[in-house]
PDB file of C-alpha atoms in Angstrom:
ATOM      1  CA  MET A   4     -64.766 -20.559 -48.231  1.00 69.00           C
ATOM      2  CA  LYS A   5     -62.453 -17.772 -47.314  1.00 75.00           C
ATOM      3  CA  PHE A   6     -63.149 -18.667 -43.647  1.00 81.00           C
ATOM      4  CA  ILE A   7     -60.987 -21.591 -43.934  1.00 84.00           C
ATOM      5  CA  LEU A   8     -58.233 -18.915 -43.859  1.00 83.00           C
ATOM      6  CA  LEU A   9     -59.198 -18.044 -40.292  1.00 85.00           C
ATOM      7  CA  PHE A  10     -59.018 -21.577 -39.064  1.00 87.00           C
ATOM      8  CA  LEU A  11     -55.705 -21.875 -40.794  1.00 88.00           C
ATOM      9  CA  ILE A  12     -54.172 -18.886 -39.151  1.00 88.00           C
ATOM     10  CA  ILE A  13     -55.277 -20.095 -35.594  1.00 89.00           C
ATOM     11  CA  ALA A  14     -53.708 -23.445 -36.464  1.00 90.00           C
ATOM     12  CA  VAL A  15     -50.565 -22.129 -37.697  1.00 90.00           C
ATOM     13  CA  ARG A  16     -50.154 -19.818 -34.721  1.00 89.00           C
ATOM     14  CA  THR A  17     -50.944 -22.545 -32.251  1.00 89.00           C
ATOM     15  CA  ALA A  18     -48.455 -24.846 -34.009  1.00 90.00           C
ATOM     16  CA  THR A  19     -45.751 -22.106 -33.959  1.00 88.00           C
ATOM     17  CA  ASP A  20     -46.142 -21.659 -30.185  1.00 87.00           C
ATOM     18  CA  ILE A  21     -46.442 -25.353 -29.353  1.00 87.00           C
ATOM     19  CA  SER A  22     -43.308 -26.085 -31.153  1.00 86.00           C
ATOM     20  CA  PHE A  23     -41.214 -23.217 -29.771  1.00 82.00           C
ATOM     21  CA  LYS A  24     -42.544 -24.405 -26.087  1.00 81.00           C
ATOM     22  CA  LYS A  25     -41.593 -28.030 -27.140  1.00 81.00           C
ATOM     23  CA  ALA A  26     -38.037 -26.751 -28.090  1.00 78.00           C
ATOM     24  CA  VAL A  27     -37.602 -24.968 -24.893  1.00 74.00           C
ATOM     25  CA  HIS A  28     -39.056 -27.793 -22.884  1.00 74.00           C
ATOM     26  CA  ASP A  29     -36.647 -30.375 -24.473  1.00 72.00           C
ATOM     27  CA  MET A  30     -33.583 -28.110 -24.114  1.00 67.00           C
ATOM     28  CA  GLU A  31     -33.980 -27.850 -20.358  1.00 62.00           C
ATOM     29  CA  PHE A  32     -32.264 -24.718 -19.607  1.00 55.00           C
ATOM     30  CA  THR A  33     -30.000 -25.149 -16.806  1.00 47.00           C
ATOM     31  CA  CYS A  34     -28.083 -22.017 -16.979  1.00 46.00           C
ATOM     32  CA  ILE A  35     -29.902 -18.943 -17.936  1.00 51.00           C
ATOM     33  CA  ASN A  36     -26.937 -16.715 -18.125  1.00 53.00           C
ATOM     34  CA  SER A  37     -24.782 -18.630 -20.725  1.00 59.00           C
ATOM     35  CA  THR A  38     -26.670 -17.274 -23.701  1.00 64.00           C
ATOM     36  CA  ILE A  39     -24.155 -18.677 -26.355  1.00 64.00           C
ATOM     37  CA  SER A  40     -24.435 -22.407 -25.217  1.00 67.00           C
ATOM     38  CA  ASN A  41     -28.212 -21.913 -24.977  1.00 65.00           C
ATOM     39  CA  LEU A  42     -28.318 -20.518 -28.557  1.00 69.00           C
ATOM     40  CA  THR A  43     -26.282 -23.405 -29.898  1.00 70.00           C
ATOM     41  CA  ASN A  44     -28.662 -25.806 -28.154  1.00 66.00           C
ATOM     42  CA  ALA A  45     -31.278 -23.960 -29.691  1.00 65.00           C
ATOM     43  CA  LEU A  46     -30.278 -24.402 -33.191  1.00 72.00           C
ATOM     44  CA  LEU A  47     -29.504 -27.976 -32.880  1.00 73.00           C
ATOM     45  CA  CYS A  48     -33.119 -28.835 -31.560  1.00 75.00           C
ATOM     46  CA  PRO A  49     -35.567 -29.867 -34.290  1.00 79.00           C
ATOM     47  CA  TYR A  50     -38.600 -28.346 -32.712  1.00 80.00           C
ATOM     48  CA  TYR A  51     -36.917 -25.020 -32.854  1.00 81.00           C
ATOM     49  CA  TRP A  52     -36.612 -25.312 -36.775  1.00 84.00           C
ATOM     50  CA  LEU A  53     -40.271 -26.591 -36.846  1.00 87.00           C
ATOM     51  CA  GLY A  54     -41.249 -23.398 -35.020  1.00 86.00           C
ATOM     52  CA  ILE A  55     -39.328 -21.384 -37.580  1.00 87.00           C
ATOM     53  CA  ILE A  56     -41.154 -23.097 -40.502  1.00 90.00           C
ATOM     54  CA  PHE A  57     -44.532 -22.463 -38.868  1.00 90.00           C
ATOM     55  CA  GLY A  58     -43.573 -18.868 -38.356  1.00 89.00           C
ATOM     56  CA  ILE A  59     -43.051 -18.364 -42.076  1.00 87.00           C
ATOM     57  CA  ALA A  60     -46.252 -20.185 -42.692  1.00 89.00           C
ATOM     58  CA  ASN A  61     -47.790 -17.843 -40.292  1.00 89.00           C
ATOM     59  CA  VAL A  62     -46.528 -14.937 -42.282  1.00 86.00           C
ATOM     60  CA  LEU A  63     -47.922 -16.234 -45.536  1.00 85.00           C
ATOM     61  CA  VAL A  64     -51.388 -17.234 -44.209  1.00 86.00           C
ATOM     62  CA  TRP A  65     -51.793 -13.806 -42.499  1.00 85.00           C
ATOM     63  CA  THR A  66     -50.861 -11.827 -45.547  1.00 82.00           C
ATOM     64  CA  VAL A  67     -53.542 -13.664 -47.514  1.00 82.00           C
ATOM     65  CA  SER A  68     -56.167 -13.526 -44.813  1.00 83.00           C
ATOM     66  CA  LEU A  69     -55.651  -9.744 -44.427  1.00 82.00           C
ATOM     67  CA  GLU A  70     -56.286  -9.514 -48.152  1.00 79.00           C
ATOM     68  CA  TYR A  71     -59.850 -10.826 -47.672  1.00 81.00           C
ATOM     69  CA  PHE A  72     -60.843  -9.499 -44.133  1.00 82.00           C
ATOM     70  CA  ASP A  73     -60.686  -6.258 -42.179  1.00 79.00           C
ATOM     71  CA  LEU A  74     -57.998  -6.083 -39.628  1.00 79.00           C
ATOM     72  CA  SER A  75     -60.537  -5.356 -36.754  1.00 79.00           C
ATOM     73  CA  PHE A  76     -62.177  -8.686 -37.808  1.00 82.00           C
ATOM     74  CA  ALA A  77     -59.259 -10.881 -38.247  1.00 82.00           C
ATOM     75  CA  TYR A  78     -57.150 -10.032 -35.339  1.00 82.00           C
ATOM     76  CA  PRO A  79     -59.444 -10.644 -32.444  1.00 81.00           C
ATOM     77  CA  PHE A  80     -59.786 -14.298 -34.063  1.00 82.00           C
ATOM     78  CA  LEU A  81     -55.971 -14.695 -32.975  1.00 84.00           C
ATOM     79  CA  SER A  82     -57.438 -14.760 -29.409  1.00 85.00           C
ATOM     80  CA  ILE A  83     -58.926 -18.206 -30.161  1.00 87.00           C
ATOM     81  CA  SER A  84     -55.345 -19.206 -30.746  1.00 88.00           C
ATOM     82  CA  PHE A  85     -55.013 -18.507 -27.049  1.00 85.00           C
ATOM     83  CA  ILE A  86     -57.513 -21.038 -26.317  1.00 87.00           C
ATOM     84  CA  THR A  87     -56.025 -23.641 -28.492  1.00 88.00           C
ATOM     85  CA  ILE A  88     -52.578 -22.930 -27.079  1.00 86.00           C
ATOM     86  CA  ILE A  89     -53.892 -23.473 -23.505  1.00 84.00           C
ATOM     87  CA  LEU A  90     -55.755 -26.632 -24.397  1.00 86.00           C
ATOM     88  CA  CYS A  91     -52.668 -28.033 -26.224  1.00 86.00           C
ATOM     89  CA  GLY A  92     -50.532 -27.016 -23.339  1.00 83.00           C
ATOM     90  CA  LYS A  93     -52.790 -29.327 -21.289  1.00 83.00           C
ATOM     91  CA  LEU A  94     -52.666 -31.950 -23.867  1.00 83.00           C
ATOM     92  CA  PHE A  95     -48.826 -32.040 -24.635  1.00 81.00           C
ATOM     93  CA  PHE A  96     -47.274 -30.501 -21.435  1.00 79.00           C
ATOM     94  CA  ASN A  97     -49.547 -31.344 -18.642  1.00 78.00           C
ATOM     95  CA  GLU A  98     -50.046 -27.750 -17.725  1.00 76.00           C
ATOM     96  CA  HIS A  99     -52.816 -26.970 -15.256  1.00 75.00           C
ATOM     97  CA  LEU A 100     -56.220 -25.926 -16.300  1.00 79.00           C
ATOM     98  CA  ASP A 101     -58.154 -24.312 -13.479  1.00 83.00           C
ATOM     99  CA  ALA A 102     -61.469 -22.607 -13.022  1.00 84.00           C
ATOM    100  CA  TYR A 103     -59.897 -19.131 -14.017  1.00 84.00           C
ATOM    101  CA  LYS A 104     -58.612 -20.367 -17.293  1.00 84.00           C
ATOM    102  CA  LEU A 105     -61.848 -22.138 -18.140  1.00 85.00           C
ATOM    103  CA  THR A 106     -63.933 -19.183 -17.437  1.00 87.00           C
ATOM    104  CA  GLY A 107     -61.511 -16.920 -19.503  1.00 86.00           C
ATOM    105  CA  ILE A 108     -61.774 -19.374 -22.317  1.00 86.00           C
ATOM    106  CA  SER A 109     -65.623 -19.318 -22.284  1.00 87.00           C
ATOM    107  CA  PHE A 110     -65.524 -15.537 -22.312  1.00 88.00           C
ATOM    108  CA  ILE A 111     -63.085 -15.396 -25.309  1.00 87.00           C
ATOM    109  CA  THR A 112     -65.208 -18.146 -27.000  1.00 87.00           C
ATOM    110  CA  VAL A 113     -68.392 -16.105 -26.530  1.00 87.00           C
ATOM    111  CA  GLY A 114     -66.600 -12.935 -27.752  1.00 86.00           C
ATOM    112  CA  SER A 115     -65.400 -14.785 -30.781  1.00 86.00           C
ATOM    113  CA  MET A 116     -68.909 -16.170 -31.723  1.00 85.00           C
ATOM    114  CA  ILE A 117     -70.295 -12.690 -31.527  1.00 85.00           C
ATOM    115  CA  LEU A 118     -67.571 -11.186 -33.725  1.00 82.00           C
ATOM    116  CA  PHE A 119     -68.030 -14.028 -36.269  1.00 82.00           C
ATOM    117  CA  LEU A 120     -71.720 -13.813 -36.423  1.00 80.00           C
ATOM    118  CA  GLY A 121     -72.135 -10.002 -35.816  1.00 72.00           C
TER     119      GLY A 121
ATOM    120  CA  MET B   2     -43.254  -3.675 -21.688  1.00 64.00           C
ATOM    121  CA  MET B   3     -45.373  -1.393 -23.656  1.00 75.00           C
ATOM    122  CA  LEU B   4     -42.925  -1.432 -26.563  1.00 78.00           C
ATOM    123  CA  PRO B   5     -43.691  -4.817 -28.012  1.00 79.00           C
ATOM    124  CA  ILE B   6     -47.392  -4.023 -27.830  1.00 78.00           C
ATOM    125  CA  LEU B   7     -46.920  -0.778 -29.701  1.00 78.00           C
ATOM    126  CA  LEU B   8     -44.451  -2.188 -32.079  1.00 78.00           C
ATOM    127  CA  THR B   9     -46.801  -5.088 -33.010  1.00 79.00           C
ATOM    128  CA  THR B  10     -49.966  -2.837 -33.238  1.00 78.00           C
ATOM    129  CA  VAL B  11     -48.114  -0.431 -35.499  1.00 78.00           C
ATOM    130  CA  GLY B  12     -46.660  -3.057 -37.734  1.00 76.00           C
ATOM    131  CA  GLU B  13     -50.286  -4.503 -38.172  1.00 77.00           C
ATOM    132  CA  PHE B  14     -51.681  -1.237 -39.168  1.00 76.00           C
ATOM    133  CA  ILE B  15     -48.845  -0.683 -41.642  1.00 77.00           C
ATOM    134  CA  LEU B  16     -49.395  -4.157 -42.935  1.00 77.00           C
ATOM    135  CA  LYS B  17     -53.071  -3.802 -43.367  1.00 77.00           C
ATOM    136  CA  HIS B  18     -52.748  -0.383 -45.070  1.00 75.00           C
ATOM    137  CA  ALA B  19     -50.026  -1.717 -47.352  1.00 75.00           C
ATOM    138  CA  ILE B  20     -52.307  -4.568 -48.230  1.00 74.00           C
ATOM    139  CA  ASN B  21     -55.278  -2.405 -48.884  1.00 73.00           C
ATOM    140  CA  VAL B  22     -53.227  -0.241 -51.172  1.00 70.00           C
ATOM    141  CA  ASN B  23     -51.725  -3.105 -52.860  1.00 68.00           C
ATOM    142  CA  THR B  24     -54.834  -5.411 -53.351  1.00 64.00           C
ATOM    143  CA  THR B  25     -57.922  -4.569 -55.245  1.00 58.00           C
ATOM    144  CA  ALA B  26     -60.816  -6.937 -55.702  1.00 54.00           C
ATOM    145  CA  ASP B  27     -59.416  -8.162 -58.869  1.00 54.00           C
ATOM    146  CA  THR B  28     -55.982  -9.064 -57.711  1.00 57.00           C
ATOM    147  CA  ILE B  29     -57.016 -12.166 -55.914  1.00 58.00           C
ATOM    148  CA  GLN B  30     -58.983 -13.340 -59.004  1.00 58.00           C
ATOM    149  CA  THR B  31     -56.365 -12.464 -61.568  1.00 60.00           C
ATOM    150  CA  LEU B  32     -53.360 -13.625 -59.813  1.00 62.00           C
ATOM    151  CA  GLY B  33     -54.651 -16.338 -57.628  1.00 65.00           C
ATOM    152  CA  ILE B  34     -53.779 -16.887 -53.927  1.00 66.00           C
ATOM    153  CA  PHE B  35     -50.168 -18.052 -54.326  1.00 69.00           C
ATOM    154  CA  ASP B  36     -49.026 -15.597 -56.892  1.00 69.00           C
ATOM    155  CA  GLY B  37     -50.795 -12.768 -54.953  1.00 66.00           C
ATOM    156  CA  MET B  38     -48.947 -13.917 -51.866  1.00 70.00           C
ATOM    157  CA  VAL B  39     -45.599 -13.559 -53.550  1.00 72.00           C
ATOM    158  CA  ASN B  40     -46.601 -10.439 -55.149  1.00 71.00           C
ATOM    159  CA  ALA B  41     -47.467  -8.907 -51.723  1.00 69.00           C
ATOM    160  CA  LEU B  42     -44.174 -10.094 -50.083  1.00 73.00           C
ATOM    161  CA  GLN B  43     -42.228  -8.078 -52.686  1.00 76.00           C
ATOM    162  CA  ASN B  44     -43.750  -4.873 -51.585  1.00 76.00           C
ATOM    163  CA  PRO B  45     -41.276  -3.062 -49.328  1.00 78.00           C
ATOM    164  CA  MET B  46     -44.141  -1.537 -47.047  1.00 78.00           C
ATOM    165  CA  ILE B  47     -45.372  -5.046 -46.313  1.00 80.00           C
ATOM    166  CA  VAL B  48     -41.870  -6.346 -45.605  1.00 82.00           C
ATOM    167  CA  SER B  49     -41.059  -3.317 -43.279  1.00 82.00           C
ATOM    168  CA  ALA B  50     -44.380  -4.119 -41.481  1.00 82.00           C
ATOM    169  CA  TYR B  51     -43.508  -7.506 -40.742  1.00 83.00           C
ATOM    170  CA  ILE B  52     -40.056  -6.473 -39.552  1.00 83.00           C
ATOM    171  CA  CYS B  53     -41.948  -4.292 -37.064  1.00 83.00           C
ATOM    172  CA  ILE B  54     -44.048  -7.256 -36.046  1.00 84.00           C
ATOM    173  CA  PHE B  55     -41.116  -9.468 -35.778  1.00 83.00           C
ATOM    174  CA  LEU B  56     -39.224  -6.998 -33.692  1.00 83.00           C
ATOM    175  CA  GLY B  57     -42.291  -6.781 -31.503  1.00 82.00           C
ATOM    176  CA  SER B  58     -42.194 -10.489 -30.970  1.00 81.00           C
ATOM    177  CA  ILE B  59     -38.605 -10.404 -29.941  1.00 80.00           C
ATOM    178  CA  LEU B  60     -39.295  -7.737 -27.531  1.00 82.00           C
ATOM    179  CA  TRP B  61     -42.216  -9.714 -26.149  1.00 80.00           C
ATOM    180  CA  LEU B  62     -40.042 -12.591 -25.607  1.00 78.00           C
ATOM    181  CA  ILE B  63     -37.574 -10.571 -23.825  1.00 78.00           C
ATOM    182  CA  ALA B  64     -40.440  -9.219 -21.546  1.00 79.00           C
ATOM    183  CA  LEU B  65     -41.675 -12.734 -20.937  1.00 76.00           C
ATOM    184  CA  SER B  66     -38.331 -13.661 -19.477  1.00 75.00           C
ATOM    185  CA  LYS B  67     -38.396 -10.623 -17.268  1.00 76.00           C
ATOM    186  CA  TYR B  68     -42.097 -10.571 -15.968  1.00 76.00           C
ATOM    187  CA  GLU B  69     -44.458 -13.092 -15.185  1.00 74.00           C
ATOM    188  CA  LEU B  70     -47.048 -14.302 -17.782  1.00 73.00           C
ATOM    189  CA  SER B  71     -49.995 -13.215 -15.327  1.00 73.00           C
ATOM    190  CA  PHE B  72     -48.445  -9.628 -15.469  1.00 76.00           C
ATOM    191  CA  LEU B  73     -48.125  -9.666 -19.240  1.00 78.00           C
ATOM    192  CA  TYR B  74     -51.430 -10.921 -20.574  1.00 80.00           C
ATOM    193  CA  PRO B  75     -53.351  -7.850 -19.742  1.00 80.00           C
ATOM    194  CA  PHE B  76     -50.961  -5.894 -21.895  1.00 82.00           C
ATOM    195  CA  LEU B  77     -51.802  -8.197 -24.700  1.00 83.00           C
ATOM    196  CA  SER B  78     -55.475  -7.535 -24.385  1.00 83.00           C
ATOM    197  CA  LEU B  79     -54.578  -3.609 -24.678  1.00 83.00           C
ATOM    198  CA  SER B  80     -53.049  -4.618 -28.119  1.00 83.00           C
ATOM    199  CA  PHE B  81     -56.503  -5.997 -29.176  1.00 83.00           C
ATOM    200  CA  LEU B  82     -58.117  -2.605 -27.911  1.00 84.00           C
ATOM    201  CA  PHE B  83     -55.683  -0.590 -29.924  1.00 83.00           C
ATOM    202  CA  ILE B  84     -56.075  -2.474 -33.067  1.00 83.00           C
ATOM    203  CA  THR B  85     -59.882  -2.284 -32.832  1.00 82.00           C
ATOM    204  CA  ILE B  86     -59.933   1.390 -32.107  1.00 82.00           C
ATOM    205  CA  GLY B  87     -57.046   2.149 -34.399  1.00 81.00           C
ATOM    206  CA  SER B  88     -58.532   0.157 -37.435  1.00 80.00           C
ATOM    207  CA  GLU B  89     -61.698   2.529 -37.150  1.00 79.00           C
ATOM    208  CA  TRP B  90     -59.651   5.637 -37.085  1.00 78.00           C
ATOM    209  CA  LEU B  91     -56.464   5.050 -39.125  1.00 76.00           C
ATOM    210  CA  LEU B  92     -57.843   2.286 -41.418  1.00 71.00           C
ATOM    211  CA  ASP B  93     -61.438   3.650 -42.008  1.00 73.00           C
ATOM    212  CA  GLU B  94     -62.767   0.182 -41.322  1.00 72.00           C
ATOM    213  CA  HIS B  95     -66.351  -0.012 -40.273  1.00 72.00           C
ATOM    214  CA  VAL B  96     -66.292  -1.340 -36.883  1.00 73.00           C
ATOM    215  CA  SER B  97     -70.000  -2.092 -35.581  1.00 79.00           C
ATOM    216  CA  SER B  98     -70.861  -2.070 -31.884  1.00 81.00           C
ATOM    217  CA  THR B  99     -71.226  -5.912 -31.916  1.00 83.00           C
ATOM    218  CA  ARG B 100     -67.467  -5.981 -32.782  1.00 83.00           C
ATOM    219  CA  TYR B 101     -66.623  -3.857 -29.828  1.00 85.00           C
ATOM    220  CA  ILE B 102     -68.693  -6.010 -27.687  1.00 86.00           C
ATOM    221  CA  ALA B 103     -66.939  -9.015 -28.899  1.00 86.00           C
ATOM    222  CA  VAL B 104     -63.397  -7.409 -28.231  1.00 86.00           C
ATOM    223  CA  LEU B 105     -64.469  -6.350 -24.941  1.00 87.00           C
ATOM    224  CA  LEU B 106     -65.659  -9.832 -24.080  1.00 88.00           C
ATOM    225  CA  ILE B 107     -62.356 -11.247 -25.284  1.00 87.00           C
ATOM    226  CA  ILE B 108     -60.306  -8.641 -23.366  1.00 87.00           C
ATOM    227  CA  VAL B 109     -62.119  -9.764 -20.223  1.00 88.00           C
ATOM    228  CA  GLY B 110     -61.530 -13.337 -20.887  1.00 87.00           C
ATOM    229  CA  LEU B 111     -57.828 -12.721 -21.243  1.00 86.00           C
ATOM    230  CA  ILE B 112     -57.683 -10.710 -18.018  1.00 86.00           C
ATOM    231  CA  ILE B 113     -59.537 -13.553 -16.268  1.00 86.00           C
ATOM    232  CA  ILE B 114     -57.066 -16.107 -17.635  1.00 83.00           C
ATOM    233  CA  SER B 115     -54.192 -13.980 -16.436  1.00 81.00           C
ATOM    234  CA  ARG B 116     -55.424 -14.045 -12.993  1.00 79.00           C
ATOM    235  CA  SER B 117     -55.034 -17.857 -12.871  1.00 75.00           C
ATOM    236  CA  PRO B 118     -52.493 -18.780 -10.179  1.00 73.00           C
ATOM    237  CA  ASN B 119     -50.872 -21.622 -12.285  1.00 66.00           C
ATOM    238  CA  ASN B 120     -49.279 -19.597 -14.959  1.00 63.00           C
ATOM    239  CA  GLU B 121     -45.745 -20.026 -13.734  1.00 60.00           C
ATOM    240  CA  LYS B 122     -43.595 -22.968 -13.695  1.00 54.00           C
ATOM    241  CA  GLU B 123     -42.827 -24.637 -10.444  1.00 44.00           C
ATOM    242  CA  HIS B 124     -39.173 -25.301 -11.080  1.00 42.00           C
ATOM    243  CA  GLU B 125     -36.618 -22.521 -10.771  1.00 43.00           C
ATOM    244  CA  TYR B 126     -33.702 -22.018 -12.972  1.00 45.00           C
ATOM    245  CA  TYR B 127     -30.538 -23.496 -11.585  1.00 43.00           C
ATOM    246  CA  ALA B 128     -27.813 -21.332 -10.565  1.00 44.00           C
ATOM    247  CA  CYS B 129     -24.910 -21.061 -12.908  1.00 44.00           C
ATOM    248  CA  LYS B 130     -21.761 -22.919 -11.900  1.00 41.00           C
TER     249      LYS B 130
END
């Protein structure tokens, strides 16, 4: 039952990163030096606020997860969120998935399975 | 660029230690998940731990804008190493050798991902007018 928390923390972390990436993607930074106009653009973008909401959810779920699990057990599971972020990047943003990424993903998957079963 | 890693790692240690001190096996049963969460967030050690982690994320974003992603991912795998080793030393958790092997595999996977040549975007930022 408590392992649902691990699934939840990975999902929330992925959602946070994807929302912020979508926010940056939509804002189309044209000028990297003018921070103020970028900031106001950021505050107007809804995906930015979605990212903030998921960030707060991340804090809550992580706090509860650490009450149930050791840190050395729970923290490497966040590496699975790397995998989901890469896959969502392919899904939503048409990013490249090459052999390096797939090999790395398989290593991380095997490592996480060993962690979970061991 | 080590600073965000160190900040995040230290923040997580403080967080876990504070939660260890704050929570016994009974707390979750007596308070339930939601009240336990609210109770935890009122603890100043937990709040300062999250501030640490938050500062770490901001520094990480700044580092991301300065360096390539392929350069930074191996540092992230360093943080996994620090957390695993540190939780054995500092938090007195029982880290079995299978956990070490698993973390090592994850680190190798992260380094392989960082070697991917497709980590950077193709477009460049336009010059300011």
